[in-house]
Amino acid sequence: MTIVQRASDLIGDTPLLELARTGTGTRLLLKLDHLNPTGSCKVRMARQMIIEAERDGRLRPGGHIVEPTSGNTGCGLALFALERGYRFTAVVDQHAAREKLRMLSAMGAELVFAECTPGSGPSSVQRREIAARLARELGAFHPDQHNNDGNSNGYHGLAAELRRQLGSIDVLVAAIGTGGSLCGTVRGLRKAGVSTRSVAVEPVGSIIFGGPAGVYHQTGAGSPAGFPIGTNVDRSLIDDAHRVSDCDAFAGARVVARRTGMLVGGTTGGAIHVALRRLFAYPAGSTVVVLCNDAGEKYLDSVYDDEWLRARGVLDELAHRRVERWFTTYAVSVRVAERDAFAPALAVSA
């Protein structure tokens, strides 16, 4: 048993869970990175942004950090602020999951709220403007996760873990927001000579890859109208891009919870939905990995609450049944493949 002295020493070495397999030998694995401290992969990049800021003098002992966040990056920064003696102010809105806001407060973060129209999407533009102003006024360090190289650099360790665990990764699927987790991991894999196809998943209504802007309720992924896409979205590292509706994303997360007992966030549900939908499209024997970016326990009052979904018009039983059918179809394909493999032997013995 390994005993550590800081929660941050527990970051990394998260496990893999096989979610589905096809008769062609393709398997869908979940990289359970939500099992990191703070319940999110974002703690990896929060650590790297702090390390790089300390190294180049942007963050000094006893300093102040200000950052806009939908919750997960904020929780990562809050962890390092309390471990290293910094003051941390998180600029948030009521669109964030209530559990994330309570977690930030519990970890000692100061919350500054941007205005958020009821029923609308995240106030990302306003949060960013407020954070930049506060940082100037307070002389604080503003990481600016969307344009901070430390964000993407923080996932090189994740790439190394995947290489150790799997050797070869044919397809990597992840929700995209700042771009750090997907692009940083893919960059690390390709630098090591691993030819991985990358699949970015954003909510319907997000404008990262063009298309009409709209309201969406998936938090931590996508970009709303008027929000400038940051440098960590490196399109040269993205092979495929897909949009997923709130109904489908939340159905993906909820069906996985019912089948495995593993609760993941809504944006991870969207990535799972895209991966499941396309599993037969990949070459036989492919290894497809979905990054599980955050824990579903933060969404018990939203993604996993029927009344919350109904109030927003995103509870769709047909969407749930579609996901269940995919699992059934893949399981049947495995049984058929096994039967066909035994058929020649049975014929000879007869």
mmCIF file of C-alpha atoms in Angstrom:
data_model
loop_
_atom_site.group_PDB
_atom_site.id
_atom_site.type_symbol
_atom_site.label_atom_id
_atom_site.label_comp_id
_atom_site.label_asym_id
_atom_site.label_seq_id
_atom_site.Cartn_x
_atom_site.Cartn_y
_atom_site.Cartn_z
ATOM 1 C CA MET A 1 0.000 0.000 0.000
ATOM 2 C CA THR A 2 1.378 3.401 -0.994
ATOM 3 C CA ILE A 3 0.909 6.245 1.465
ATOM 4 C CA VAL A 4 1.109 9.815 0.172
ATOM 5 C CA GLN A 5 1.194 13.133 1.989
ATOM 6 C CA ARG A 6 -0.816 15.272 -0.445
ATOM 7 C CA ALA A 7 -3.980 14.619 -2.431
ATOM 8 C CA SER A 8 -2.221 15.820 -5.571
ATOM 9 C CA ASP A 9 0.209 12.893 -5.266
ATOM 10 C CA LEU A 10 -2.728 10.639 -6.182
ATOM 11 C CA ILE A 11 -3.161 12.150 -9.652
ATOM 12 C CA GLY A 12 -2.798 9.685 -12.525
ATOM 13 C CA ASP A 13 -2.615 5.942 -13.108
ATOM 14 C CA THR A 14 -6.384 5.776 -13.509
ATOM 15 C CA PRO A 15 -7.854 2.439 -14.668
ATOM 16 C CA LEU A 16 -9.573 1.299 -17.850
ATOM 17 C CA LEU A 17 -12.984 -0.343 -18.061
ATOM 18 C CA GLU A 18 -14.183 -2.329 -21.091
ATOM 19 C CA LEU A 19 -17.648 -1.044 -21.903
ATOM 20 C CA ALA A 20 -18.433 -2.941 -25.108
ATOM 21 C CA ARG A 21 -16.924 -5.336 -27.625
ATOM 22 C CA THR A 22 -18.002 -6.312 -31.136
ATOM 23 C CA GLY A 23 -17.841 -9.609 -32.982
ATOM 24 C CA THR A 24 -15.104 -8.080 -35.164
ATOM 25 C CA GLY A 25 -12.852 -7.803 -32.107
ATOM 26 C CA THR A 26 -13.172 -4.039 -31.714
ATOM 27 C CA ARG A 27 -13.440 -2.981 -28.095
ATOM 28 C CA LEU A 28 -14.625 0.221 -26.436
ATOM 29 C CA LEU A 29 -12.715 1.153 -23.294
ATOM 30 C CA LEU A 30 -13.359 3.929 -20.799
ATOM 31 C CA LYS A 31 -10.314 5.700 -19.366
ATOM 32 C CA LEU A 32 -11.698 6.421 -15.910
ATOM 33 C CA ASP A 33 -9.912 9.714 -15.405
ATOM 34 C CA HIS A 34 -12.752 11.005 -13.259
ATOM 35 C CA LEU A 35 -11.206 8.871 -10.490
ATOM 36 C CA ASN A 36 -8.503 11.505 -10.055
ATOM 37 C CA PRO A 37 -8.609 13.765 -6.980
ATOM 38 C CA THR A 38 -11.436 16.347 -7.353
ATOM 39 C CA GLY A 39 -13.292 13.876 -9.590
ATOM 40 C CA SER A 40 -11.975 15.152 -12.903
ATOM 41 C CA CYS A 41 -9.136 14.906 -15.407
ATOM 42 C CA LYS A 42 -8.846 18.707 -15.190
ATOM 43 C CA VAL A 43 -6.722 18.391 -12.077
ATOM 44 C CA ARG A 44 -3.897 17.270 -14.392
ATOM 45 C CA MET A 45 -3.850 20.526 -16.311
ATOM 46 C CA ALA A 46 -4.463 22.652 -13.222
ATOM 47 C CA ARG A 47 -1.263 21.209 -11.763
ATOM 48 C CA GLN A 48 0.727 21.909 -14.930
ATOM 49 C CA MET A 49 -0.540 25.477 -15.300
ATOM 50 C CA ILE A 50 0.471 26.204 -11.700
ATOM 51 C CA ILE A 51 3.888 24.551 -12.110
ATOM 52 C CA GLU A 52 4.661 26.534 -15.266
ATOM 53 C CA ALA A 53 3.445 29.802 -13.727
ATOM 54 C CA GLU A 54 5.637 29.265 -10.663
ATOM 55 C CA ARG A 55 8.598 28.382 -12.834
ATOM 56 C CA ASP A 56 8.467 31.567 -14.942
ATOM 57 C CA GLY A 57 7.525 33.918 -12.111
ATOM 58 C CA ARG A 58 3.913 34.655 -13.033
ATOM 59 C CA LEU A 59 2.815 33.141 -9.700
ATOM 60 C CA ARG A 60 4.778 33.919 -6.560
ATOM 61 C CA PRO A 61 4.490 32.620 -2.966
ATOM 62 C CA GLY A 62 1.287 33.790 -1.317
ATOM 63 C CA GLY A 63 -0.149 34.857 -4.672
ATOM 64 C CA HIS A 64 -3.715 35.117 -5.877
ATOM 65 C CA ILE A 65 -5.267 33.059 -8.721
ATOM 66 C CA VAL A 66 -8.390 34.169 -10.608
ATOM 67 C CA GLU A 67 -10.027 31.981 -13.253
ATOM 68 C CA PRO A 68 -13.478 31.596 -14.878
ATOM 69 C CA THR A 69 -14.685 28.009 -14.637
ATOM 70 C CA SER A 70 -17.708 25.758 -14.990
ATOM 71 C CA GLY A 71 -16.338 23.830 -12.011
ATOM 72 C CA ASN A 72 -13.815 21.135 -12.824
ATOM 73 C CA THR A 73 -10.821 23.321 -13.671
ATOM 74 C CA GLY A 74 -11.737 25.440 -10.677
ATOM 75 C CA CYS A 75 -11.710 22.443 -8.347
ATOM 76 C CA GLY A 76 -8.267 21.487 -9.648
ATOM 77 C CA LEU A 77 -6.954 25.016 -9.088
ATOM 78 C CA ALA A 78 -8.577 25.095 -5.638
ATOM 79 C CA LEU A 79 -6.691 21.931 -4.697
ATOM 80 C CA PHE A 80 -3.318 23.398 -5.633
ATOM 81 C CA ALA A 81 -4.177 26.749 -4.093
ATOM 82 C CA LEU A 82 -4.819 25.157 -0.717
ATOM 83 C CA GLU A 83 -1.791 22.850 -0.961
ATOM 84 C CA ARG A 84 0.614 25.652 -1.968
ATOM 85 C CA GLY A 85 -0.783 28.560 0.004
ATOM 86 C CA TYR A 86 -2.478 30.638 -2.703
ATOM 87 C CA ARG A 87 -5.743 32.536 -2.627
ATOM 88 C CA PHE A 88 -8.153 31.404 -5.356
ATOM 89 C CA THR A 89 -11.158 33.206 -6.798
ATOM 90 C CA ALA A 90 -13.394 31.251 -9.173
ATOM 91 C CA VAL A 91 -15.674 33.196 -11.524
ATOM 92 C CA VAL A 92 -18.753 30.995 -11.999
ATOM 93 C CA ASP A 93 -22.434 31.125 -12.911
ATOM 94 C CA GLN A 94 -25.588 29.284 -11.901
ATOM 95 C CA HIS A 95 -25.363 27.129 -15.034
ATOM 96 C CA ALA A 96 -22.642 25.128 -13.281
ATOM 97 C CA ALA A 97 -23.677 21.980 -11.445
ATOM 98 C CA ARG A 98 -24.639 22.900 -7.885
ATOM 99 C CA GLU A 99 -22.402 20.146 -6.514
ATOM 100 C CA LYS A 100 -19.370 21.701 -8.233
ATOM 101 C CA LEU A 101 -20.093 25.099 -6.697
ATOM 102 C CA ARG A 102 -20.459 23.541 -3.256
ATOM 103 C CA MET A 103 -17.224 21.629 -3.777
ATOM 104 C CA LEU A 104 -15.369 24.819 -4.699
ATOM 105 C CA SER A 105 -16.625 26.506 -1.539
ATOM 106 C CA ALA A 106 -15.746 23.483 0.577
ATOM 107 C CA MET A 107 -12.172 23.666 -0.726
ATOM 108 C CA GLY A 108 -11.825 27.320 0.247
ATOM 109 C CA ALA A 109 -12.341 29.007 -3.113
ATOM 110 C CA GLU A 110 -13.997 32.427 -3.253
ATOM 111 C CA LEU A 111 -16.906 32.449 -5.724
ATOM 112 C CA VAL A 112 -17.791 35.434 -7.893
ATOM 113 C CA PHE A 113 -20.992 34.931 -9.886
ATOM 114 C CA ALA A 114 -21.604 36.158 -13.422
ATOM 115 C CA GLU A 115 -25.189 36.878 -14.390
ATOM 116 C CA CYS A 116 -26.916 33.928 -16.042
ATOM 117 C CA THR A 117 -30.382 34.198 -17.590
ATOM 118 C CA PRO A 118 -32.610 31.357 -16.312
ATOM 119 C CA GLY A 119 -32.933 28.619 -18.932
ATOM 120 C CA SER A 120 -30.035 29.954 -20.973
ATOM 121 C CA GLY A 121 -26.655 28.385 -21.570
ATOM 122 C CA PRO A 122 -23.407 29.144 -19.738
ATOM 123 C CA SER A 123 -22.308 32.768 -19.460
ATOM 124 C CA SER A 124 -18.807 31.920 -20.675
ATOM 125 C CA VAL A 125 -18.126 35.316 -22.250
ATOM 126 C CA GLN A 126 -19.189 37.236 -19.147
ATOM 127 C CA ARG A 127 -17.216 34.935 -16.836
ATOM 128 C CA ARG A 128 -14.101 35.490 -18.914
ATOM 129 C CA GLU A 129 -14.495 39.279 -18.930
ATOM 130 C CA ILE A 130 -15.046 39.401 -15.168
ATOM 131 C CA ALA A 131 -12.024 37.175 -14.460
ATOM 132 C CA ALA A 132 -9.732 39.289 -16.653
ATOM 133 C CA ARG A 133 -10.910 42.483 -14.940
ATOM 134 C CA LEU A 134 -10.496 41.046 -11.444
ATOM 135 C CA ALA A 135 -7.022 39.739 -12.238
ATOM 136 C CA ARG A 136 -5.968 43.217 -13.430
ATOM 137 C CA GLU A 137 -7.456 44.966 -10.414
ATOM 138 C CA LEU A 138 -6.028 42.505 -7.871
ATOM 139 C CA GLY A 139 -2.693 41.889 -9.568
ATOM 140 C CA ALA A 140 -3.600 38.212 -9.639
ATOM 141 C CA PHE A 141 -2.468 35.374 -11.868
ATOM 142 C CA HIS A 142 -5.094 34.593 -14.514
ATOM 143 C CA PRO A 143 -4.276 31.153 -16.024
ATOM 144 C CA ASP A 144 -6.641 31.596 -19.011
ATOM 145 C CA GLN A 145 -7.009 27.851 -19.512
ATOM 146 C CA HIS A 146 -8.224 28.217 -23.097
ATOM 147 C CA ASN A 147 -4.925 29.764 -24.205
ATOM 148 C CA ASN A 148 -2.474 28.415 -21.647
ATOM 149 C CA ASP A 149 0.047 25.881 -23.012
ATOM 150 C CA GLY A 150 0.164 24.284 -19.572
ATOM 151 C CA ASN A 151 -3.377 23.037 -20.175
ATOM 152 C CA SER A 152 -2.394 20.782 -23.080
ATOM 153 C CA ASN A 153 1.007 20.002 -21.544
ATOM 154 C CA GLY A 154 -0.758 18.662 -18.480
ATOM 155 C CA TYR A 155 -2.079 15.685 -20.454
ATOM 156 C CA HIS A 156 1.236 14.321 -21.677
ATOM 157 C CA GLY A 157 1.233 12.142 -18.568
ATOM 158 C CA LEU A 158 -2.175 10.781 -19.577
ATOM 159 C CA ALA A 159 -0.763 9.859 -22.985
ATOM 160 C CA ALA A 160 2.119 8.030 -21.293
ATOM 161 C CA GLU A 161 -0.340 6.117 -19.095
ATOM 162 C CA LEU A 162 -2.363 4.990 -22.101
ATOM 163 C CA ARG A 163 0.808 3.781 -23.809
ATOM 164 C CA ARG A 164 1.815 1.791 -20.736
ATOM 165 C CA GLN A 165 -1.652 0.320 -20.322
ATOM 166 C CA LEU A 166 -2.500 -0.449 -23.940
ATOM 167 C CA GLY A 167 0.542 0.050 -26.146
ATOM 168 C CA SER A 168 -1.611 0.905 -29.147
ATOM 169 C CA ILE A 169 -4.710 3.141 -29.165
ATOM 170 C CA ASP A 170 -6.476 3.253 -32.515
ATOM 171 C CA VAL A 171 -9.164 5.828 -31.696
ATOM 172 C CA LEU A 172 -9.406 8.384 -28.884
ATOM 173 C CA VAL A 173 -12.809 9.991 -28.279
ATOM 174 C CA ALA A 174 -13.385 12.919 -25.924
ATOM 175 C CA ALA A 175 -15.650 15.863 -25.294
ATOM 176 C CA ILE A 176 -14.003 19.127 -26.291
ATOM 177 C CA GLY A 177 -14.172 22.443 -24.483
ATOM 178 C CA THR A 178 -10.817 24.143 -23.935
ATOM 179 C CA GLY A 179 -9.279 21.453 -26.161
ATOM 180 C CA GLY A 180 -6.567 20.587 -23.670
ATOM 181 C CA SER A 181 -7.507 17.043 -22.714
ATOM 182 C CA LEU A 182 -8.060 15.724 -26.238
ATOM 183 C CA CYS A 183 -5.371 17.699 -28.103
ATOM 184 C CA GLY A 184 -2.801 17.402 -25.327
ATOM 185 C CA THR A 185 -3.259 13.643 -25.059
ATOM 186 C CA VAL A 186 -3.179 13.145 -28.824
ATOM 187 C CA ARG A 187 -0.063 15.294 -29.131
ATOM 188 C CA GLY A 188 1.654 13.181 -26.476
ATOM 189 C CA LEU A 189 0.649 9.945 -28.200
ATOM 190 C CA ARG A 190 1.797 11.061 -31.646
ATOM 191 C CA LYS A 191 5.121 12.357 -30.334
ATOM 192 C CA ALA A 192 5.682 8.855 -28.994
ATOM 193 C CA GLY A 193 4.925 7.348 -32.408
ATOM 194 C CA VAL A 194 1.387 6.154 -31.667
ATOM 195 C CA SER A 195 -0.901 6.727 -34.676
ATOM 196 C CA THR A 196 -4.175 7.487 -32.917
ATOM 197 C CA ARG A 197 -7.275 8.786 -34.663
ATOM 198 C CA SER A 198 -8.815 11.585 -32.589
ATOM 199 C CA VAL A 199 -12.545 12.253 -32.333
ATOM 200 C CA ALA A 200 -13.799 15.501 -30.781
ATOM 201 C CA VAL A 201 -17.364 15.687 -29.458
ATOM 202 C CA GLU A 202 -19.134 18.972 -28.740
ATOM 203 C CA PRO A 203 -22.738 19.744 -27.752
ATOM 204 C CA VAL A 204 -25.290 20.724 -30.369
ATOM 205 C CA GLY A 205 -25.390 24.511 -30.036
ATOM 206 C CA SER A 206 -21.637 24.869 -29.548
ATOM 207 C CA ILE A 207 -19.687 26.827 -32.169
ATOM 208 C CA ILE A 208 -16.217 25.260 -31.945
ATOM 209 C CA PHE A 209 -16.533 23.586 -35.356
ATOM 210 C CA GLY A 210 -19.016 25.997 -36.871
ATOM 211 C CA GLY A 211 -22.739 25.599 -37.251
ATOM 212 C CA PRO A 212 -25.558 27.515 -35.563
ATOM 213 C CA ALA A 213 -25.206 28.521 -31.931
ATOM 214 C CA GLY A 214 -27.859 27.484 -29.458
ATOM 215 C CA VAL A 215 -28.638 26.674 -25.852
ATOM 216 C CA TYR A 216 -27.182 23.478 -24.427
ATOM 217 C CA HIS A 217 -27.088 22.033 -20.917
ATOM 218 C CA GLN A 218 -23.896 19.983 -21.067
ATOM 219 C CA THR A 219 -21.391 21.731 -18.818
ATOM 220 C CA GLY A 220 -17.635 21.783 -19.326
ATOM 221 C CA ALA A 221 -17.675 21.217 -23.087
ATOM 222 C CA GLY A 222 -18.368 23.305 -26.168
ATOM 223 C CA SER A 223 -18.299 27.071 -26.656
ATOM 224 C CA PRO A 224 -21.361 29.351 -26.851
ATOM 225 C CA ALA A 225 -21.994 32.153 -29.322
ATOM 226 C CA GLY A 226 -19.463 34.957 -29.131
ATOM 227 C CA PHE A 227 -16.840 32.990 -27.235
ATOM 228 C CA PRO A 228 -13.391 33.099 -28.884
ATOM 229 C CA ILE A 229 -11.962 29.632 -29.485
ATOM 230 C CA GLY A 230 -8.682 29.295 -27.639
ATOM 231 C CA THR A 231 -5.308 28.080 -28.884
ATOM 232 C CA ASN A 232 -5.629 24.748 -27.069
ATOM 233 C CA VAL A 233 -8.164 23.674 -29.697
ATOM 234 C CA ASP A 234 -5.557 22.513 -32.208
ATOM 235 C CA ARG A 235 -7.452 21.453 -35.310
ATOM 236 C CA SER A 236 -4.340 19.830 -36.785
ATOM 237 C CA LEU A 237 -4.677 17.201 -34.046
ATOM 238 C CA ILE A 238 -8.393 16.519 -34.579
ATOM 239 C CA ASP A 239 -9.391 13.983 -37.227
ATOM 240 C CA ASP A 240 -13.177 13.843 -36.722
ATOM 241 C CA ALA A 241 -15.654 16.185 -35.051
ATOM 242 C CA HIS A 242 -19.193 15.299 -33.998
ATOM 243 C CA ARG A 243 -22.048 17.089 -32.263
ATOM 244 C CA VAL A 244 -24.298 15.398 -29.771
ATOM 245 C CA SER A 245 -27.601 16.642 -28.389
ATOM 246 C CA ASP A 246 -28.300 16.975 -24.675
ATOM 247 C CA CYS A 247 -30.868 14.172 -24.975
ATOM 248 C CA ASP A 248 -28.329 11.759 -26.458
ATOM 249 C CA ALA A 249 -25.448 12.797 -24.198
ATOM 250 C CA PHE A 250 -27.480 12.410 -21.035
ATOM 251 C CA ALA A 251 -28.982 9.120 -22.252
ATOM 252 C CA GLY A 252 -25.447 7.817 -22.835
ATOM 253 C CA ALA A 253 -24.393 8.670 -19.287
ATOM 254 C CA ARG A 254 -27.571 7.309 -17.688
ATOM 255 C CA VAL A 255 -27.550 3.991 -19.552
ATOM 256 C CA VAL A 256 -23.890 3.438 -18.650
ATOM 257 C CA ALA A 257 -24.761 4.108 -15.000
ATOM 258 C CA ARG A 258 -27.563 1.536 -15.096
ATOM 259 C CA ARG A 259 -25.408 -1.080 -16.806
ATOM 260 C CA THR A 260 -22.122 -0.637 -14.931
ATOM 261 C CA GLY A 261 -22.846 1.320 -11.756
ATOM 262 C CA MET A 262 -20.249 3.847 -12.953
ATOM 263 C CA LEU A 263 -21.548 7.430 -12.945
ATOM 264 C CA VAL A 264 -19.938 9.784 -15.466
ATOM 265 C CA GLY A 265 -20.666 13.375 -16.413
ATOM 266 C CA GLY A 266 -22.994 14.437 -19.200
ATOM 267 C CA THR A 267 -20.262 15.436 -21.639
ATOM 268 C CA THR A 268 -18.606 12.045 -21.151
ATOM 269 C CA GLY A 269 -22.019 10.563 -21.903
ATOM 270 C CA GLY A 270 -21.903 12.444 -25.202
ATOM 271 C CA ALA A 271 -18.481 11.023 -26.066
ATOM 272 C CA ILE A 272 -19.696 7.525 -25.173
ATOM 273 C CA HIS A 273 -22.770 8.025 -27.357
ATOM 274 C CA VAL A 274 -20.633 8.939 -30.381
ATOM 275 C CA ALA A 275 -18.228 6.035 -29.786
ATOM 276 C CA LEU A 276 -21.040 3.493 -29.409
ATOM 277 C CA ARG A 277 -22.818 4.775 -32.502
ATOM 278 C CA ARG A 278 -19.703 4.336 -34.640
ATOM 279 C CA LEU A 279 -18.150 1.198 -33.160
ATOM 280 C CA PHE A 280 -18.860 -1.001 -36.200
ATOM 281 C CA ALA A 281 -17.355 1.665 -38.488
ATOM 282 C CA TYR A 282 -13.827 1.105 -37.189
ATOM 283 C CA PRO A 283 -11.535 -1.605 -38.591
ATOM 284 C CA ALA A 284 -11.746 -5.055 -37.009
ATOM 285 C CA GLY A 285 -9.732 -5.378 -33.831
ATOM 286 C CA SER A 286 -9.604 -1.656 -33.113
ATOM 287 C CA THR A 287 -9.071 -0.307 -29.610
ATOM 288 C CA VAL A 288 -11.331 2.693 -29.033
ATOM 289 C CA VAL A 289 -10.848 4.733 -25.857
ATOM 290 C CA VAL A 290 -13.246 7.312 -24.429
ATOM 291 C CA LEU A 291 -11.816 9.794 -21.933
ATOM 292 C CA CYS A 292 -14.093 9.989 -18.890
ATOM 293 C CA ASN A 293 -13.448 13.587 -17.935
ATOM 294 C CA ASP A 294 -15.524 13.988 -14.785
ATOM 295 C CA ALA A 295 -17.601 12.139 -12.237
ATOM 296 C CA GLY A 296 -21.357 11.781 -12.481
ATOM 297 C CA GLU A 297 -21.894 12.255 -8.756
ATOM 298 C CA LYS A 298 -21.635 15.987 -9.478
ATOM 299 C CA TYR A 299 -24.788 15.749 -11.599
ATOM 300 C CA LEU A 300 -27.207 13.848 -9.366
ATOM 301 C CA ASP A 301 -29.432 16.931 -9.339
ATOM 302 C CA SER A 302 -29.266 17.399 -13.105
ATOM 303 C CA VAL A 303 -28.193 14.684 -15.556
ATOM 304 C CA TYR A 304 -29.471 11.918 -13.277
ATOM 305 C CA ASP A 305 -32.661 13.689 -12.175
ATOM 306 C CA ASP A 306 -35.758 13.052 -14.315
ATOM 307 C CA GLU A 307 -37.552 16.205 -13.211
ATOM 308 C CA TRP A 308 -34.567 18.417 -14.042
ATOM 309 C CA LEU A 309 -34.383 16.863 -17.508
ATOM 310 C CA ARG A 310 -38.142 17.197 -18.108
ATOM 311 C CA ALA A 311 -38.086 20.857 -17.111
ATOM 312 C CA ARG A 312 -35.543 21.483 -19.870
ATOM 313 C CA GLY A 313 -37.135 19.203 -22.440
ATOM 314 C CA VAL A 314 -34.150 16.843 -22.633
ATOM 315 C CA LEU A 315 -35.538 13.623 -21.147
ATOM 316 C CA ASP A 316 -35.915 11.259 -24.118
ATOM 317 C CA GLU A 317 -36.777 7.621 -23.451
ATOM 318 C CA LEU A 318 -36.271 6.760 -27.126
ATOM 319 C CA ALA A 319 -32.702 8.012 -26.849
ATOM 320 C CA HIS A 320 -32.180 5.718 -23.849
ATOM 321 C CA ARG A 321 -33.555 2.749 -25.780
ATOM 322 C CA ARG A 322 -31.271 3.462 -28.738
ATOM 323 C CA VAL A 323 -28.219 3.274 -26.495
ATOM 324 C CA GLU A 324 -29.484 0.031 -24.958
ATOM 325 C CA ARG A 325 -29.985 -1.427 -28.459
ATOM 326 C CA TRP A 326 -26.390 -0.681 -29.377
ATOM 327 C CA PHE A 327 -25.172 -2.639 -26.373
ATOM 328 C CA THR A 328 -27.497 -5.508 -27.298
ATOM 329 C CA THR A 329 -26.391 -5.469 -30.936
ATOM 330 C CA TYR A 330 -22.711 -5.621 -30.028
ATOM 331 C CA ALA A 331 -23.271 -8.433 -27.541
ATOM 332 C CA VAL A 332 -25.170 -10.421 -30.178
ATOM 333 C CA SER A 333 -22.369 -9.841 -32.704
ATOM 334 C CA VAL A 334 -19.874 -11.348 -30.252
ATOM 335 C CA ARG A 335 -22.057 -14.456 -29.768
ATOM 336 C CA VAL A 336 -22.464 -14.841 -33.540
ATOM 337 C CA ALA A 337 -18.702 -14.538 -34.065
ATOM 338 C CA GLU A 338 -18.041 -17.137 -31.384
ATOM 339 C CA ARG A 339 -20.600 -19.508 -32.942
ATOM 340 C CA ASP A 340 -19.081 -19.055 -36.389
ATOM 341 C CA ALA A 341 -15.601 -19.715 -35.019
ATOM 342 C CA PHE A 342 -16.716 -23.046 -33.591
ATOM 343 C CA ALA A 343 -18.723 -24.084 -36.643
ATOM 344 C CA PRO A 344 -15.798 -25.550 -38.668
ATOM 345 C CA ALA A 345 -14.660 -27.632 -35.714
ATOM 346 C CA LEU A 346 -18.168 -28.937 -35.185
ATOM 347 C CA ALA A 347 -18.441 -29.836 -38.888
ATOM 348 C CA VAL A 348 -15.195 -31.845 -38.770
ATOM 349 C CA SER A 349 -16.197 -33.721 -35.646
ATOM 350 C CA ALA A 350 -19.540 -34.598 -37.219
#
